[in-house]
Coordinates of C-alpha atoms in Angstrom, one line a residue:
M17 CA 26.6 -12.5 7.8
P18 CA 23.6 -9.7 9.1
I19 CA 25.0 -6.1 7.6
L20 CA 22.7 -4.4 10.6
S21 CA 21.5 -6.7 13.9
A22 CA 19.8 -5.3 16.7
Q23 CA 20.1 -6.4 20.2
N24 CA 17.6 -6.0 22.9
I25 CA 16.2 -2.9 22.0
L26 CA 14.8 -1.3 24.6
L27 CA 12.4 1.8 24.3
R28 CA 10.1 3.8 27.2
F29 CA 8.8 6.7 26.8
G30 CA 6.2 6.2 30.0
G31 CA 3.6 3.3 30.5
P32 CA 3.9 -0.2 28.4
P33 CA 7.7 0.1 26.8
L34 CA 7.2 1.0 23.0
L35 CA 9.8 -1.0 21.9
D36 CA 11.1 -4.1 24.4
N37 CA 13.6 -6.0 24.2
V38 CA 13.4 -6.2 20.4
S39 CA 15.8 -8.1 18.7
F40 CA 16.3 -9.3 15.3
D41 CA 19.1 -9.3 12.1
I42 CA 17.9 -7.9 9.0
E43 CA 20.2 -9.8 5.6
A44 CA 21.8 -8.1 2.6
G45 CA 19.0 -8.6 -0.1
D46 CA 16.5 -8.0 2.1
R47 CA 13.5 -7.1 1.1
I48 CA 11.2 -6.3 4.5
C49 CA 8.0 -5.1 5.2
L50 CA 7.4 -3.6 8.8
V51 CA 3.6 -4.0 9.3
G52 CA 1.7 -3.1 12.4
R53 CA -0.8 -1.6 14.3
N54 CA -1.1 2.4 14.2
G55 CA 1.0 4.0 16.7
E56 CA 2.7 0.7 17.8
G57 CA 6.2 2.1 16.9
K58 CA 7.2 1.4 13.3
S59 CA 7.9 5.2 12.3
T60 CA 10.5 4.7 15.2
L61 CA 12.6 1.8 15.6
L62 CA 13.2 2.9 11.6
K63 CA 15.0 6.1 13.6
V64 CA 16.1 4.0 16.3
L65 CA 18.1 2.3 13.5
T66 CA 19.4 5.6 11.8
G67 CA 20.0 6.9 14.8
E68 CA 18.5 9.6 14.5
M69 CA 16.7 8.5 18.2
D70 CA 18.4 6.9 21.7
T71 CA 17.0 4.2 23.5
N72 CA 16.8 3.3 26.6
S73 CA 19.0 -0.2 27.1
G74 CA 20.4 -2.5 23.7
E75 CA 22.4 -2.0 20.8
I76 CA 22.4 -1.4 17.3
V77 CA 25.3 -3.6 15.4
K78 CA 26.5 -2.0 12.1
K79 CA 29.0 -4.2 9.5
S80 CA 32.1 -2.3 8.7
G81 CA 31.4 1.2 6.9
L82 CA 27.8 0.2 7.0
K83 CA 25.7 3.6 4.6
V84 CA 22.1 3.5 5.9
A85 CA 19.7 6.1 3.9
R86 CA 15.6 6.6 5.5
M87 CA 12.9 8.2 3.4
I88 CA 11.1 10.0 5.9
Q89 CA 7.6 9.6 6.0
E90 CA 6.6 13.6 5.7
I91 CA 6.7 15.1 2.9
P92 CA 8.5 19.0 4.1
A93 CA 6.1 21.8 2.6
H94 CA 8.8 23.7 1.9
L95 CA 12.6 22.9 -0.1
D96 CA 15.4 25.6 -1.3
G97 CA 16.2 24.4 -5.0
T98 CA 15.3 22.1 -7.9
V99 CA 14.4 18.3 -8.3
R100 CA 18.3 18.2 -8.9
D101 CA 19.3 19.7 -6.4
I102 CA 17.8 17.3 -3.9
V103 CA 18.3 14.5 -5.4
M104 CA 22.2 15.0 -5.2
G105 CA 21.9 15.7 -1.9
R106 CA 22.7 19.3 -2.2
V107 CA 19.9 20.2 -0.1
P108 CA 19.2 19.6 3.6
V109 CA 15.6 17.6 4.2
V110 CA 14.5 18.6 7.7
S111 CA 11.0 17.5 9.3
G112 CA 9.5 18.3 11.8
G113 CA 12.3 21.1 12.6
S114 CA 15.6 18.6 12.9
V115 CA 18.2 17.8 10.1
I116 CA 17.9 14.5 9.1
S117 CA 19.8 13.8 6.3
K118 CA 22.8 15.8 5.6
K119 CA 24.6 17.6 3.1
I120 CA 26.2 15.3 0.1
L121 CA 29.1 15.8 -1.4
D122 CA 29.7 15.6 -4.9
D123 CA 31.9 13.1 -6.2
G124 CA 31.5 11.1 -9.8
A125 CA 30.0 7.7 -8.3
H126 CA 28.0 9.9 -6.3
N127 CA 26.6 11.9 -9.9
A128 CA 26.3 9.0 -11.5
T129 CA 24.3 7.1 -9.7
A130 CA 21.7 10.1 -8.4
E131 CA 21.7 10.9 -12.7
A132 CA 20.6 7.3 -13.3
I133 CA 17.3 7.6 -10.3
L134 CA 17.1 11.2 -11.4
G135 CA 16.4 9.7 -15.1
K136 CA 14.1 7.4 -13.6
T137 CA 11.6 9.7 -12.1
G138 CA 9.5 11.8 -14.8
I139 CA 9.8 14.2 -13.3
D140 CA 11.3 17.4 -14.8
A141 CA 15.1 18.3 -13.1
D142 CA 15.2 22.0 -13.4
A143 CA 11.5 21.8 -11.5
P144 CA 11.3 23.9 -8.6
Y145 CA 10.7 21.3 -5.6
D146 CA 8.2 23.5 -4.6
S147 CA 6.2 23.5 -7.6
L148 CA 5.4 20.0 -7.5
S149 CA 2.5 17.9 -6.3
G150 CA 2.5 15.5 -3.3
G151 CA 2.7 12.8 -5.0
Q152 CA 6.1 14.1 -7.1
K153 CA 7.6 15.2 -4.4
R154 CA 7.4 11.7 -2.6
R155 CA 8.9 10.1 -5.8
V156 CA 12.3 13.0 -5.0
L157 CA 12.5 11.9 -1.5
F158 CA 12.4 7.9 -2.8
A159 CA 14.9 9.3 -5.7
R160 CA 17.3 10.8 -2.8
A161 CA 17.8 8.1 -1.1
V162 CA 18.7 5.8 -3.4
A163 CA 21.2 8.5 -4.6
E164 CA 23.0 8.1 -1.9
D165 CA 23.5 4.4 -2.4
P166 CA 23.0 3.1 0.6
D167 CA 23.3 -0.7 2.1
L168 CA 20.5 -0.5 3.6
L169 CA 17.8 1.2 2.1
L170 CA 14.7 2.7 4.5
L171 CA 11.1 3.6 3.6
D172 CA 8.1 4.6 5.9
E173 CA 4.9 4.7 3.5
P174 CA 6.7 5.1 0.5
T175 CA 3.3 4.7 -1.2
N176 CA 1.3 7.4 0.9
H177 CA -0.2 10.5 -2.3
L178 CA 1.3 8.3 -4.8
D179 CA -0.7 7.1 -8.0
I180 CA -0.9 3.3 -8.9
P181 CA 1.2 4.2 -12.2
A182 CA 3.6 5.4 -9.2
I183 CA 3.3 3.0 -6.7
Q184 CA 4.4 0.2 -9.7
W185 CA 6.8 2.5 -10.8
L186 CA 7.9 2.1 -7.3
E187 CA 7.6 -1.1 -7.0
G188 CA 10.0 -1.6 -10.5
I189 CA 13.0 -0.1 -8.7
V190 CA 13.0 -1.5 -5.6
T191 CA 12.3 -5.1 -6.7
R192 CA 15.8 -4.2 -8.9
L193 CA 17.5 -2.3 -5.3
S194 CA 21.3 -4.7 -5.2
C195 CA 21.0 -3.4 -1.4
A196 CA 18.8 -4.5 1.2
V197 CA 14.9 -2.7 1.9
M198 CA 12.9 -2.1 5.1
F199 CA 10.2 -0.5 4.7
V200 CA 6.6 0.1 6.2
S201 CA 3.3 0.1 4.3
H202 CA -0.3 -1.0 4.7
D203 CA -0.9 -0.9 0.7
R204 CA -1.9 -4.9 0.9
A205 CA -0.7 -4.8 -3.2
F206 CA 2.7 -3.0 -2.8
V207 CA 3.8 -5.3 -0.5
R208 CA 2.8 -8.4 -2.0
R209 CA 4.5 -7.3 -4.8
T210 CA 8.4 -6.9 -3.1
A211 CA 8.4 -7.7 0.7
T212 CA 10.8 -11.1 0.8
R213 CA 10.1 -11.0 4.4
I214 CA 8.0 -9.8 6.9
F215 CA 8.5 -7.8 11.0
E216 CA 5.7 -7.5 12.9
L217 CA 5.7 -4.6 15.5
D218 CA 3.3 -5.6 17.7
R219 CA 3.2 -5.4 21.8
G220 CA 6.4 -3.5 22.2
R221 CA 8.4 -6.9 20.5
V222 CA 9.0 -7.7 16.7
R223 CA 8.5 -10.9 15.3
S224 CA 10.4 -12.1 12.8
W225 CA 8.1 -14.0 9.6
N226 CA 10.8 -15.2 6.6
F227 CA 7.5 -15.9 4.1
P228 CA 6.3 -13.5 2.0
Y229 CA 3.2 -10.9 2.5
D230 CA -0.2 -13.9 2.7
K231 CA 2.0 -16.6 4.1
F232 CA 3.1 -14.7 6.7
V233 CA -1.0 -13.8 7.2
Q234 CA -1.7 -17.5 7.7
F235 CA 1.5 -18.5 10.4
R236 CA 0.0 -15.2 12.0
D237 CA -3.3 -16.4 12.2
Q238 CA -2.5 -19.5 13.6
A239 CA 0.0 -17.4 16.4
L240 CA -2.7 -15.9 17.8
A241 CA -5.0 -18.1 17.4
E242 CA -2.8 -20.4 20.4
E243 CA -1.3 -17.3 21.9
E244 CA -5.6 -16.6 22.9
K245 CA -6.4 -20.8 23.5
A246 CA -2.8 -20.6 25.8
N247 CA -4.3 -16.9 27.5
A248 CA -7.6 -18.5 28.4
L249 CA -6.2 -21.7 30.2
F250 CA -3.9 -19.5 32.4
D251 CA -7.0 -17.0 33.0
K252 CA -8.8 -20.2 34.0
K253 CA -5.8 -22.1 36.2
L254 CA -5.1 -18.5 38.0
A255 CA -9.1 -17.9 38.4
E256 CA -9.6 -21.7 39.9
E257 CA -6.1 -20.5 42.4
E258 CA -7.8 -17.7 43.5
V259 CA -10.6 -19.0 44.6
W260 CA -8.5 -21.7 46.6
I261 CA -6.4 -18.7 47.8
R262 CA -9.7 -17.6 49.5
K263 CA -11.4 -20.3 50.5
G264 CA -7.8 -21.7 52.4
I265 CA -8.1 -18.5 54.3
Q266 CA -12.3 -19.1 55.3
A267 CA -11.8 -22.2 56.7
R268 CA -8.1 -21.2 58.4
R269 CA -6.2 -24.2 57.1
T270 CA -2.3 -24.4 56.5
R271 CA -1.6 -23.4 52.5
N272 CA 1.1 -24.5 50.6
E273 CA 3.5 -21.3 50.7
G274 CA 4.8 -23.2 47.2
R275 CA 1.7 -23.1 46.2
V276 CA 0.7 -19.4 47.6
R277 CA 4.1 -18.3 46.0
A278 CA 3.0 -19.9 42.5
L279 CA -0.4 -17.5 42.4
I280 CA 1.9 -14.2 43.5
K281 CA 4.9 -15.0 40.3
M282 CA 1.0 -15.9 38.0
R283 CA -0.4 -12.4 38.8
E284 CA 2.5 -10.6 38.4
E285 CA 3.0 -12.4 34.8
R286 CA -1.1 -11.5 34.5
A287 CA -0.6 -7.6 35.0
A288 CA 2.3 -7.6 32.5
R289 CA 0.9 -9.0 29.8
R290 CA 0.3 -6.4 27.1
S291 CA -3.4 -7.3 25.3
R292 CA -2.8 -6.7 21.7
T293 CA -4.8 -3.7 20.2
G294 CA -8.2 -3.6 19.4
N295 CA -9.9 -4.1 16.6
V296 CA -12.2 0.6 15.7
N297 CA -16.0 -1.2 15.4
M298 CA -17.9 0.7 13.0
Q299 CA -21.3 0.7 12.1
I300 CA -23.0 3.1 9.3
T301 CA -25.8 5.0 10.2
E302 CA -27.9 4.4 7.2
A303 CA -30.4 7.3 6.0
D304 CA -33.8 6.3 4.0
R305 CA -33.5 4.7 0.8
S306 CA -32.7 6.8 -2.0
G307 CA -34.4 6.4 -5.6
R308 CA -33.0 3.5 -8.3
L309 CA -31.4 6.7 -9.8
V310 CA -28.5 8.3 -8.2
A311 CA -27.0 10.4 -10.7
R312 CA -27.2 10.1 -14.5
L313 CA -23.9 12.0 -16.5
K314 CA -25.1 12.7 -20.0
N315 CA -22.0 13.7 -22.6
V316 CA -20.5 16.4 -19.3
S317 CA -17.4 17.2 -20.5
Y318 CA -15.6 19.8 -17.9
S319 CA -11.3 21.6 -18.7
Y320 CA -9.3 23.6 -16.3
D321 CA -6.9 25.9 -17.9
G322 CA -8.0 24.9 -21.3
S323 CA -6.8 21.1 -20.6
P324 CA -10.0 18.3 -20.8
L325 CA -10.6 16.9 -17.5
I326 CA -12.9 15.1 -18.9
N327 CA -14.5 14.3 -21.9
D328 CA -17.6 13.3 -22.8
L329 CA -18.9 11.0 -19.9
S330 CA -22.3 9.1 -20.4
T331 CA -22.8 7.0 -17.4
E332 CA -25.9 6.6 -14.9
I333 CA -25.1 5.4 -11.5
S334 CA -28.0 3.1 -9.2
R335 CA -28.7 2.4 -6.0
G336 CA -26.3 0.4 -4.2
D337 CA -23.6 0.8 -6.7
R338 CA -19.6 0.8 -5.7
I339 CA -18.0 2.4 -7.8
G340 CA -14.2 3.5 -7.2
I341 CA -12.5 5.7 -9.5
V342 CA -8.7 5.8 -11.2
G343 CA -6.8 7.7 -12.6
P344 CA -2.9 9.6 -12.4
N345 CA -2.6 12.5 -9.5
G346 CA -3.8 15.4 -11.9
S347 CA -6.4 13.3 -13.8
G348 CA -9.1 15.4 -12.1
K349 CA -10.5 12.2 -10.1
T350 CA -12.2 14.8 -7.1
T351 CA -12.8 16.8 -10.1
L352 CA -15.5 13.9 -11.6
L353 CA -16.5 13.2 -8.3
R354 CA -18.4 16.7 -7.3
L355 CA -19.2 16.8 -11.0
I356 CA -21.4 13.6 -9.9
L357 CA -23.0 15.3 -7.1
G358 CA -23.7 18.7 -8.7
E359 CA -20.8 20.4 -7.0
L360 CA -19.9 21.7 -10.0
Q361 CA -21.3 22.3 -13.2
P362 CA -20.6 20.6 -16.3
E363 CA -18.9 23.1 -19.4
S364 CA -20.8 21.0 -21.4
G365 CA -24.0 17.7 -20.9
E366 CA -25.9 17.6 -18.7
V367 CA -26.0 15.4 -14.6
R368 CA -29.1 14.4 -13.1
L369 CA -29.1 13.5 -9.5
G370 CA -32.0 10.6 -8.1
S371 CA -34.4 11.6 -5.7
N372 CA -33.8 11.3 -1.5
L373 CA -30.1 11.8 -1.9
H374 CA -28.5 11.6 1.2
I375 CA -24.8 12.5 1.5
A376 CA -21.5 12.2 3.9
Y377 CA -18.4 13.0 2.5
F378 CA -14.6 12.3 3.3
D379 CA -13.1 14.5 1.6
Q380 CA -9.1 13.7 1.5
M381 CA -7.5 17.2 3.0
R382 CA -10.1 16.5 6.4
T383 CA -11.3 20.0 6.1
R384 CA -14.4 18.9 7.6
L385 CA -12.2 18.5 10.9
R386 CA -12.6 21.3 13.5
E387 CA -8.9 21.9 14.3
D388 CA -10.4 24.2 16.8
K389 CA -12.3 21.7 18.6
S390 CA -11.8 18.7 20.8
L391 CA -12.4 15.0 19.1
V392 CA -15.9 14.9 21.6
E393 CA -17.3 17.8 20.4
N394 CA -16.1 17.5 16.4
I395 CA -19.0 14.8 17.0
G396 CA -21.5 15.4 19.4
D397 CA -21.5 18.9 18.2
G398 CA -21.7 20.1 22.2
Q399 CA -24.3 17.1 23.0
A400 CA -23.7 14.1 24.9
Y401 CA -25.3 11.8 23.4
I402 CA -25.6 10.9 19.6
T403 CA -28.4 8.8 17.9
L404 CA -27.2 5.8 15.7
N405 CA -29.1 4.0 13.8
G406 CA -32.2 4.9 16.1
V407 CA -30.3 3.8 19.7
K408 CA -28.5 6.3 21.8
R409 CA -24.7 6.5 22.5
H410 CA -22.9 9.2 24.7
V411 CA -20.1 10.8 22.3
L412 CA -17.0 9.2 25.2
S413 CA -18.2 5.7 24.6
Y414 CA -19.4 5.8 20.3
L415 CA -15.0 7.4 20.3
Q416 CA -14.3 4.6 21.7
D417 CA -15.3 2.3 19.4
F418 CA -12.7 4.3 16.9
L419 CA -9.7 3.2 19.7
F420 CA -9.7 6.9 21.5
S421 CA -10.1 6.8 24.8
A422 CA -11.3 9.1 27.4
D423 CA -8.1 11.2 28.1
R424 CA -7.7 11.4 23.8
A425 CA -11.5 11.7 23.3
R426 CA -11.3 15.5 25.3
G427 CA -7.6 16.6 23.4
P428 CA -7.1 18.6 20.8
I429 CA -7.2 16.9 16.8
S430 CA -3.9 18.7 16.7
A431 CA -2.1 16.0 19.0
L432 CA -3.6 13.7 16.5
S433 CA -1.8 11.1 13.8
G434 CA -2.4 10.9 10.4
G435 CA -4.0 7.6 11.0
E436 CA -6.0 9.0 14.0
R437 CA -7.3 11.9 12.3
N438 CA -8.3 9.4 9.6
R439 CA -10.4 7.0 12.1
L440 CA -11.7 10.3 13.7
L441 CA -12.9 11.7 9.7
L442 CA -14.4 8.6 9.3
A443 CA -16.3 8.1 13.0
C444 CA -17.9 12.2 11.9
L445 CA -19.0 10.5 8.7
F446 CA -20.3 7.4 10.0
S447 CA -22.3 9.0 12.8
H448 CA -24.3 11.4 10.1
P449 CA -27.6 9.1 8.5
S450 CA -26.4 8.3 4.9
N451 CA -27.5 6.2 1.9
V452 CA -24.7 7.6 -0.3
L453 CA -21.3 7.4 1.1
V454 CA -18.6 9.9 -0.9
L455 CA -14.9 8.5 0.4
D456 CA -11.9 10.4 -1.5
E457 CA -8.9 8.4 0.0
P458 CA -9.7 6.8 3.1
T459 CA -7.0 4.2 3.0
N460 CA -4.0 6.5 3.5
D461 CA -2.2 6.2 7.2
L462 CA -4.4 3.2 8.1
D463 CA -2.9 0.0 9.4
M464 CA -4.1 -3.2 6.9
E465 CA -6.8 -4.2 10.5
T466 CA -8.9 -1.4 10.3
L467 CA -8.9 -1.2 5.9
D468 CA -10.3 -4.5 6.8
L469 CA -12.5 -3.9 7.9
L470 CA -13.7 -0.6 6.5
A471 CA -14.3 -3.2 3.6
E472 CA -16.1 -5.5 5.2
L473 CA -18.0 -2.6 6.3
L474 CA -19.3 -1.0 3.1
A475 CA -19.5 -4.5 1.8
D476 CA -22.6 -4.9 3.7
Y477 CA -23.2 -1.2 3.6
N478 CA -27.0 -1.1 2.3
G479 CA -26.2 2.6 0.1
T480 CA -23.9 4.1 -2.5
V481 CA -20.4 4.2 -2.5
L482 CA -18.1 6.7 -4.5
T483 CA -14.1 6.3 -3.9
V484 CA -11.2 7.9 -4.9
S485 CA -8.8 5.6 -4.1
H486 CA -4.5 4.1 -5.3
D487 CA -5.0 0.6 -2.9
R488 CA -5.7 -1.6 -5.5
A489 CA -6.3 -4.4 -3.2
F490 CA -8.9 -1.8 -1.3
L491 CA -10.9 -1.9 -5.2
D492 CA -10.5 -5.2 -4.9
S493 CA -12.5 -5.5 -1.7
V494 CA -15.2 -2.8 -2.0
A495 CA -15.6 -1.6 -5.9
T496 CA -18.1 -3.4 -8.5
G497 CA -17.3 -1.3 -10.7
I498 CA -14.3 0.9 -11.6
L499 CA -13.8 4.9 -13.6
A500 CA -11.0 5.2 -15.0
I501 CA -9.6 8.8 -16.0
E502 CA -7.4 8.0 -18.9
E503 CA -5.8 10.2 -21.7
D504 CA -7.5 13.0 -22.7
G505 CA -10.0 13.1 -20.3
H506 CA -11.7 10.1 -22.0
V507 CA -13.5 7.9 -19.0
F508 CA -13.5 4.0 -19.3
E509 CA -16.2 2.3 -17.2
A510 CA -15.5 -1.5 -16.5
V511 CA -17.3 -3.3 -14.3
G512 CA -15.5 -5.3 -11.0
G513 CA -13.2 -4.0 -9.2
Y514 CA -8.9 -2.7 -10.5
S515 CA -8.0 -6.2 -11.0
D516 CA -10.9 -6.1 -13.2
Y517 CA -10.0 -3.0 -14.9
E518 CA -6.7 -3.4 -15.7
A519 CA -6.6 -6.7 -17.4
N520 CA -9.0 -4.7 -19.8
K521 CA -6.2 -2.2 -20.0
K522 CA -4.4 -4.6 -21.3
L523 CA -5.9 -6.9 -23.5
R524 CA -7.2 -2.9 -25.2
D525 CA -3.7 -2.2 -25.3
K526 CA -2.5 -5.3 -26.1
E527 CA -5.4 -5.0 -29.4
A528 CA -4.3 -1.6 -29.6
A529 CA -0.9 -2.5 -30.4
N530 CA -1.9 -5.3 -33.4
A531 CA -4.0 -2.6 -34.8
A532 CA -1.3 -0.2 -34.8
R533 CA 1.2 -3.1 -36.2
I534 CA -1.6 -4.0 -38.8
A535 CA -2.0 -0.7 -39.8
A536 CA 2.2 0.4 -40.2
E537 CA 3.1 -3.5 -41.8
K538 CA 0.0 -2.9 -44.7
E539 CA 1.9 1.2 -45.4
A540 CA 4.8 -0.8 -45.6
E541 CA 3.4 -3.4 -47.6
K542 CA 1.3 -0.1 -49.9
Q543 CA 5.3 1.4 -50.1
A544 CA 6.9 -1.5 -51.4
R545 CA 4.8 -2.4 -53.5
S546 CA 5.2 1.5 -55.0
N547 CA 8.4 1.3 -54.6
A548 CA 8.6 -1.4 -57.1
G549 CA 7.0 -0.5 -59.0
A550 CA 8.8 2.1 -60.0
A551 CA 12.3 0.3 -59.7
A552 CA 10.7 -2.1 -62.3
A553 CA 10.0 0.8 -64.4
A554 CA 13.3 2.1 -64.1
S555 CA 15.0 -1.4 -64.5
P556 CA 13.8 -4.5 -66.3
A557 CA 15.2 -6.5 -63.5
P558 CA 13.4 -8.2 -60.9
A559 CA 14.2 -7.5 -57.4
K560 CA 15.0 -11.1 -55.6
K561 CA 13.8 -11.6 -52.2
K562 CA 16.6 -11.8 -49.1
K563 CA 17.2 -15.2 -48.7
R564 CA 18.1 -16.6 -45.5
S565 CA 22.5 -17.6 -45.1
Y566 CA 23.3 -20.9 -44.0
N567 CA 24.1 -19.8 -40.7
E568 CA 20.9 -18.3 -40.4
E569 CA 19.6 -21.2 -42.0
R570 CA 21.0 -23.9 -39.3
E571 CA 19.6 -20.6 -36.3
Y572 CA 16.2 -21.1 -38.0
A573 CA 16.0 -24.8 -37.5
A574 CA 17.1 -25.1 -34.0
L575 CA 15.1 -21.9 -32.8
P576 CA 11.6 -24.4 -32.5
E577 CA 14.1 -26.3 -30.1
K578 CA 15.8 -23.2 -28.1
I579 CA 11.3 -22.1 -27.6
E580 CA 10.5 -25.1 -26.3
K581 CA 13.5 -25.3 -23.8
L582 CA 12.7 -22.2 -22.4
E583 CA 9.2 -22.2 -21.7
K584 CA 9.9 -26.1 -19.9
E585 CA 12.3 -23.9 -18.1
I586 CA 9.9 -21.4 -16.6
A587 CA 7.7 -23.5 -15.8
D588 CA 9.5 -25.9 -13.7
F589 CA 10.9 -22.7 -12.1
Q590 CA 7.0 -21.5 -11.6
L591 CA 6.7 -24.6 -10.4
E592 CA 10.0 -24.7 -7.8
L593 CA 8.3 -21.3 -6.7
S594 CA 5.2 -22.3 -5.8
K595 CA 6.0 -24.8 -3.1
P596 CA 5.3 -24.7 0.5
E597 CA 9.4 -25.2 1.7
V598 CA 10.6 -22.1 -0.6
Y599 CA 8.1 -19.9 1.4
T600 CA 10.8 -20.1 4.3
N601 CA 13.5 -19.5 1.9
A602 CA 13.9 -16.0 0.8
P603 CA 16.6 -15.2 -0.9
L604 CA 16.4 -18.5 -3.0
I605 CA 13.0 -17.0 -3.8
V606 CA 14.6 -14.0 -5.4
E607 CA 16.5 -16.2 -7.4
L608 CA 13.1 -17.9 -8.8
Q609 CA 12.0 -14.8 -9.6
K610 CA 15.0 -13.6 -11.6
K611 CA 16.5 -16.4 -13.3
I612 CA 12.0 -16.7 -14.3
S613 CA 12.3 -13.5 -15.4
D614 CA 15.7 -13.6 -17.4
A615 CA 14.7 -17.0 -18.9
E616 CA 11.2 -14.8 -19.9
A617 CA 13.9 -12.0 -21.7
A618 CA 15.5 -14.3 -23.5
L619 CA 12.1 -16.2 -24.7
E620 CA 10.7 -13.1 -26.4
Q621 CA 14.2 -12.8 -28.0
A622 CA 13.9 -15.8 -29.4
Y623 CA 10.0 -15.7 -30.1
E624 CA 11.2 -12.2 -32.5
R625 CA 14.0 -13.8 -34.1
F626 CA 11.9 -16.9 -34.8
E627 CA 9.8 -14.1 -36.6
I628 CA 12.6 -12.6 -38.5
L629 CA 13.8 -15.4 -40.2
D630 CA 10.8 -16.7 -40.6
N631 CA 10.2 -13.5 -43.1
L632 CA 13.5 -14.8 -45.1
G633 CA 13.0 -17.0 -47.8

């Protein structure tokens, strides 16, 4: 039985409906990703579900006593109180001038839940909210929503401004929650790891797909191809009927009134058809090639407030490299970019820049946009035309390539959403000749289709790309190398995308753990020999090695069979999970994933127990 049902929801602000008779059900335990192009109304739909926004018609039917919590997309710039005050719900959270989350009354159950999630944030509970970074504030707001112990949790762009470790932390929490979750996200890796269903908001309608993300993309593309084919046949038939009626009038023949009525209906259907939002048409204006060397860093170090950000880095960046820079928030990724570009001087070491560098810079704070100017003025600098790769283009025409209408292009920047601002900054960036593109957090607020096009564009770019991003799928698509800022400012250089770096790091962590274990074992052996020698000197009686008891002997003999059985169970569950029919059964996917997790935990315990018993005589 659904915990929430949307029934024929209509919402219109003028023009085509934003929500056009939308209907869907949410079941207990669902993890639903709401996808759609920028501006389709995803955040609005979440507000409708919480009752924060009224609709023109339709109804939201909720299970009796249903508790709904929403994590807002916009991070409040200021809130009075500590992290604990926010998570406990003692402080109202305000967005856009209105309170959207009321004070929660303290009670034992709520306090226990709040304290549990508070401890998992890794943030000092007594720290003032206003002292936190943007990513930390987002984690606190997420913890607050979870602390309400809702039956349905709504998350609006929860990964924005989070670093990769924080996103992975969020993935772990979301997949373990017992409540239903519905979230908006453009982070493909996060969606792949968390969503069991997809809701697609497209042209005012919501389509429900009972598949994980990759399966949804496959079926959606098939459905769009079939829709395009059907529309083409319809348009062809309409054109034929229009020719027929014109010829009939010219020949003054008696017309078939039924056919005329059918034509009028076809005209109405064609007028009511809503076209799918087009794709951004991006191209980069390229400058003459740079020299082979773009930048060479030798033993470069830089610190801030006495803490090392970059520690003894030596690397070389060549023409055509596409480098992804990763690391936790506050680790110095933007600082590293500025050192590479020569904007910052290192405390020690040397930076050498190559020749004929034409750099275009996309900054995450969008400070290069002039807020007092219109979109047209930001692009054209007062000129009606710009030149792109030798071709003269009107500024309005160029902005249409980035999905800005003429009216929008002449309007102020202040009216733009986050995604629109990022598209405008890309338009500004690509209109100037460059052979080095520097992109600091370019993926925030961009929809998946635009991210795909940006990745394809960068792959074909003849120049050099330096990008800071927490979007793992984007880095895998774009990067040919990774510079990862790790502990104490040490920068690890890896070949390939983020997945290659992550696999390398896991291998290095495993090797380090093994080395530490071996060292500890040797130290323990040395200590044991020392203790044995001391004991032997004190007493002639030799110490006996502990042997397995009768029960331990039986347990030891049974463990190999138990381990083999668990390994077979895991393989069987994984085989079942890979079957095509399972993709349509979200509860079964969740059940199989839990069985695999439980079996893997039991297998690890069995291995550890076998090793302990094996070391006994």
